[in-house]
Coordinates of C-alpha atoms and ligand atoms in Angstrom, one line a residue:
X12 CA 0.0 0.0 0.0
X13 CA 2.7 2.5 0.9
X14 CA 5.0 1.5 -2.0
X15 CA 3.5 0.4 -5.3
X16 CA 6.9 -0.4 -6.9
X17 CA 8.2 2.8 -5.4
X18 CA 5.9 5.1 -7.4
X19 CA 4.4 7.1 -4.6
X20 CA 8.0 8.0 -3.6
X21 CA 8.8 9.2 -7.1
X22 CA 5.5 11.2 -7.0
X23 CA 6.4 12.8 -3.7
X24 CA 9.8 14.0 -5.0
X25 CA 8.1 15.3 -8.2
X26 CA 5.5 17.2 -6.0
X27 CA 8.3 18.7 -3.9
X28 CA 10.1 19.7 -7.0
X29 CA 7.0 21.4 -8.4
X30 CA 6.5 23.3 -5.2
X31 CA 10.0 24.7 -5.5
X32 CA 9.5 25.6 -9.1
X33 CA 6.3 27.4 -8.2
X34 CA 8.2 29.4 -5.6
X35 CA 10.9 30.3 -8.1
X36 CA 8.4 31.4 -10.7
X37 CA 6.7 33.5 -8.0
X38 CA 10.1 35.1 -7.2
X39 CA 10.7 35.8 -10.9
X40 CA 7.2 37.5 -11.1
X41 CA 8.1 39.7 -8.2
X42 CA 11.4 40.6 -9.8
X43 CA 9.6 41.4 -13.1
X44 CA 7.4 43.8 -11.0
X45 CA 10.5 45.5 -9.7
X46 CA 11.8 45.9 -13.2
X47 CA 8.3 47.2 -14.2
X48 CA 8.5 49.7 -11.4
X49 CA 11.9 51.0 -12.8
X50 CA 10.5 51.1 -16.3
X51 CA 7.5 53.1 -15.1
X52 CA 9.7 55.5 -13.1
X53 CA 12.6 56.1 -15.5
X54 CA 11.5 55.0 -19.0
X55 CA 8.1 56.5 -19.0
X56 CA 7.9 56.9 -22.8
X57 CA 9.5 53.6 -23.8
X58 CA 6.4 51.6 -24.9
X59 CA 8.5 48.9 -26.5
X60 CA 10.2 48.2 -23.1
X61 CA 6.8 48.2 -21.4
X62 CA 5.5 45.6 -23.8
X63 CA 8.6 43.4 -23.3
X64 CA 8.2 43.5 -19.6
X65 CA 4.5 42.5 -20.0
X66 CA 5.5 39.7 -22.3
X67 CA 8.0 38.5 -19.8
X68 CA 5.4 38.5 -17.1
X69 CA 3.0 36.5 -19.3
X70 CA 5.7 33.9 -19.8
X71 CA 5.9 33.4 -16.1
X72 CA 2.1 33.3 -15.7
X73 CA 2.2 30.6 -18.4
X74 CA 4.8 28.7 -16.5
X75 CA 2.9 28.9 -13.3
X76 CA -0.2 27.6 -15.0
X77 CA 1.7 24.6 -16.4
X78 CA 3.3 23.7 -13.1
X79 CA -0.1 23.9 -11.3
X80 CA -1.7 21.7 -13.9
X81 CA 1.2 19.2 -13.6
X82 CA 0.8 19.2 -9.9
X83 CA -2.9 18.6 -10.0
X84 CA -2.3 15.7 -12.4
X85 CA 0.4 14.2 -10.2
X86 CA -1.9 14.5 -7.1
X87 CA -4.7 12.8 -9.1
X88 CA -2.4 9.8 -10.0
X89 CA -1.0 9.7 -6.4
X90 CA -4.5 9.2 -5.1
X91 CA -5.2 6.5 -7.6
X92 CA -1.8 4.9 -6.9
X93 CA -2.5 4.5 -3.2
X94 CA -5.9 2.8 -3.8
X95 CA -4.8 0.4 -6.5
X96 CA -3.2 -2.8 -5.3
X97 CA -0.5 -4.9 -7.1
X98 CA -1.3 -4.9 -10.8
X99 CA 1.0 -5.9 -13.7
X100 CA -0.6 -3.2 -15.9
X101 CA -0.1 -0.6 -13.2
X102 CA 3.0 0.9 -14.9
X103 CA 1.1 1.6 -18.1
X104 CA -2.0 2.8 -16.4
X105 CA 0.0 5.2 -14.3
X106 CA 1.3 7.1 -17.3
X107 CA -2.1 6.9 -19.0
X108 CA -3.9 8.3 -16.0
X109 CA -1.4 11.1 -15.7
X110 CA -1.7 12.1 -19.4
X111 CA -5.4 11.8 -19.4
X112 CA -5.7 14.1 -16.4
X113 CA -3.3 16.6 -17.7
X114 CA -5.2 16.7 -21.0
X115 CA -8.5 17.2 -19.1
X116 CA -7.0 20.1 -17.0
X117 CA -5.7 21.8 -20.1
X118 CA -9.0 21.6 -21.9
X119 CA -10.8 23.0 -18.8
X120 CA -8.4 25.9 -18.5
X121 CA -9.6 29.1 -20.0
X122 CA -6.5 29.4 -22.2
X123 CA -4.0 32.2 -22.6
X124 CA -6.7 34.9 -22.5
X125 CA -7.1 34.2 -18.8
X126 CA -3.4 35.2 -18.3
X127 CA -4.1 38.9 -18.6
X128 CA -6.4 38.6 -15.6
X129 CA -3.6 37.2 -13.4
X130 CA -3.1 39.5 -10.3
X131 CA 0.7 40.0 -11.0
X132 CA 0.0 40.9 -14.7
X133 CA -2.6 43.4 -13.6
X134 CA -0.3 44.9 -11.0
X135 CA 2.4 45.3 -13.7
X136 CA -0.1 46.9 -16.1
X137 CA -1.3 49.3 -13.5
X138 CA 2.3 50.5 -13.1
X139 CA 2.3 51.6 -16.7
X140 CA -0.9 53.6 -16.5
X141 CA -0.7 57.4 -16.4
X142 CA -0.6 58.1 -12.7
X143 CA -0.7 61.8 -12.7
X144 CA 1.8 64.2 -11.1
X145 CA 4.1 63.2 -8.3
X146 CA 1.9 65.1 -5.8
X147 CA -1.2 63.2 -7.0
X148 CA 0.6 59.9 -6.7
X149 CA 1.9 60.7 -3.3
X150 CA -1.6 61.7 -2.2
X151 CA -3.2 58.5 -3.4
X152 CA -0.4 56.3 -1.9
X153 CA -0.7 58.2 1.4
X154 CA -4.5 57.4 1.5
X155 CA -3.7 53.7 0.9
X156 CA -0.9 53.5 3.4
X157 CA -2.8 55.3 6.2
X158 CA -5.7 53.0 5.4
X159 CA -3.5 49.9 5.8
X160 CA -2.1 51.1 9.1
X161 CA -5.6 51.8 10.2
X162 CA -6.6 48.2 9.7
X163 CA -3.9 46.8 11.8
X164 CA -3.6 49.3 14.6
X165 CA -7.2 50.3 15.2
X166 CA -7.9 53.7 16.5
X167 CA -4.2 54.5 17.1
X168 CA -3.5 55.3 13.5
X169 CA -6.6 57.5 13.1
X170 CA -4.8 60.4 14.7
X171 CA -1.6 60.0 12.7
X172 CA -1.9 62.1 9.6
X173 CA 1.4 61.4 8.0
X174 CA 2.9 58.1 6.8
X175 CA 5.8 56.9 8.9
X176 CA 8.7 56.3 6.6
X177 CA 11.2 55.5 9.3
X178 CA 12.1 51.9 10.4
X179 CA 11.0 51.4 14.0
X180 CA 14.1 49.4 14.6
X181 CA 16.9 51.4 12.9
X182 CA 15.2 54.8 13.2
X183 CA 16.3 55.6 9.6
X184 CA 14.3 56.2 6.5
X185 CA 13.5 52.8 5.0
X186 CA 15.2 51.9 1.7
X187 CA 13.6 48.4 1.3
X188 CA 10.5 48.3 3.4
X189 CA 9.0 45.0 4.4
X190 CA 5.7 44.4 6.1
X191 CA 5.2 41.9 8.9
X192 CA 2.2 39.8 7.8
X193 CA 1.4 38.9 11.5
X194 CA 0.9 42.4 12.8
X195 CA 1.1 44.8 9.8
X196 CA 4.1 46.7 11.1
X197 CA 6.7 47.8 8.5
X198 CA 10.5 47.8 8.9
X199 CA 13.5 48.2 6.7
X200 CA 14.6 44.8 5.4
X201 CA 18.3 45.0 6.3
X202 CA 17.6 46.3 9.8
X203 CA 15.0 43.8 10.7
X204 CA 17.0 40.8 9.3
X205 CA 19.9 41.9 11.5
X206 CA 17.6 42.1 14.5
X207 CA 16.2 38.6 13.8
X208 CA 19.7 37.2 13.5
X209 CA 20.7 38.8 16.8
X210 CA 17.6 37.9 18.9
X211 CA 16.5 34.7 17.2
X212 CA 13.5 33.3 19.2
X213 CA 13.3 36.6 21.2
X214 CA 12.9 38.8 18.1
X215 CA 9.6 40.3 19.0
X216 CA 8.1 43.1 16.9
X217 CA 10.1 46.2 17.9
X218 CA 7.1 48.5 17.7
X219 CA 6.1 49.5 21.2
X220 CA 2.7 48.2 22.3
X221 CA 2.4 45.7 19.4
X222 CA 0.1 42.9 20.3
X223 CA 2.0 40.4 18.2
X224 CA 3.8 38.1 20.7
X225 CA 5.3 35.7 18.1
X226 CA 9.0 36.1 17.4
X227 CA 9.5 37.6 13.9
X228 CA 10.7 35.1 11.2
X229 CA 11.9 36.0 7.8
X230 CA 8.9 34.2 6.3
X231 CA 6.6 36.6 8.1
X232 CA 8.0 39.5 6.0
X233 CA 6.7 40.6 2.6
X234 CA 7.7 43.4 0.3
X235 CA 5.8 46.6 0.9
X236 CA 5.8 48.0 -2.6
X237 CA 3.5 50.9 -1.9
X238 CA 5.7 52.1 0.9
X239 CA 8.8 51.8 -1.3
X240 CA 7.2 53.7 -4.0
X241 CA 6.0 56.4 -1.6
X242 CA 9.5 56.8 -0.1
X243 CA 11.0 57.0 -3.7
X244 CA 8.4 59.6 -4.8
X245 CA 8.9 61.6 -1.6
X246 CA 12.6 61.9 -2.1
X247 CA 12.1 62.8 -5.8
X248 CA 9.6 65.5 -4.9
X249 CA 12.0 66.9 -2.2
X250 CA 15.1 66.5 -4.4
X251 CA 13.9 68.3 -7.4
Ligands
ZN22 ZN1 4.1 44.6 15.2

């Protein structure tokens, strides 16, 4: 039951591999967004470059789709594998089941048109839209950022009119802001990673009065693109 000629084991390692591939594709999508941000900031009129960035994102969306279908087909076969007992035809039926399922999934999928509706593609496209003057962009980002803080801190943030661009740990203006998914607090990546390394299991959120008692782990942190953009625009508006 646990080992039908070792196939479930092979399946497991394929599934693990697919999981890693998905993570890599996700990271590539995020990097493409970073590139898109630079294109939007510094190559405003280069439509060719924008198109290339969008095409690149579509390639990754396509890959993600393939890997997900492959994973579903593997899971389908894994289930079948565990319920089927010794069977000389099993080797053949294994491949047939897999191919059949993969075919089914591809048919059911909406095709490449759906790829334009992928959240990462939409995020990239929105970067290329005319976003108005720096002041207008700052104002709309400020609304979004204060709204965010409001969600996680309750009434406390209501009285804060301005966006805090300083890292609560280093006290410096953040260069690469990351958000703690557990409590919503934002820190500079380098600073907070140093803090985690020093404190390990005692690396509680450094924001005073934060209700999050879990030690911070690198996996709790996510890029805070809006904050990064806000800080970049702020320095542009002050510098020029
Ligand atoms: Zn916190």
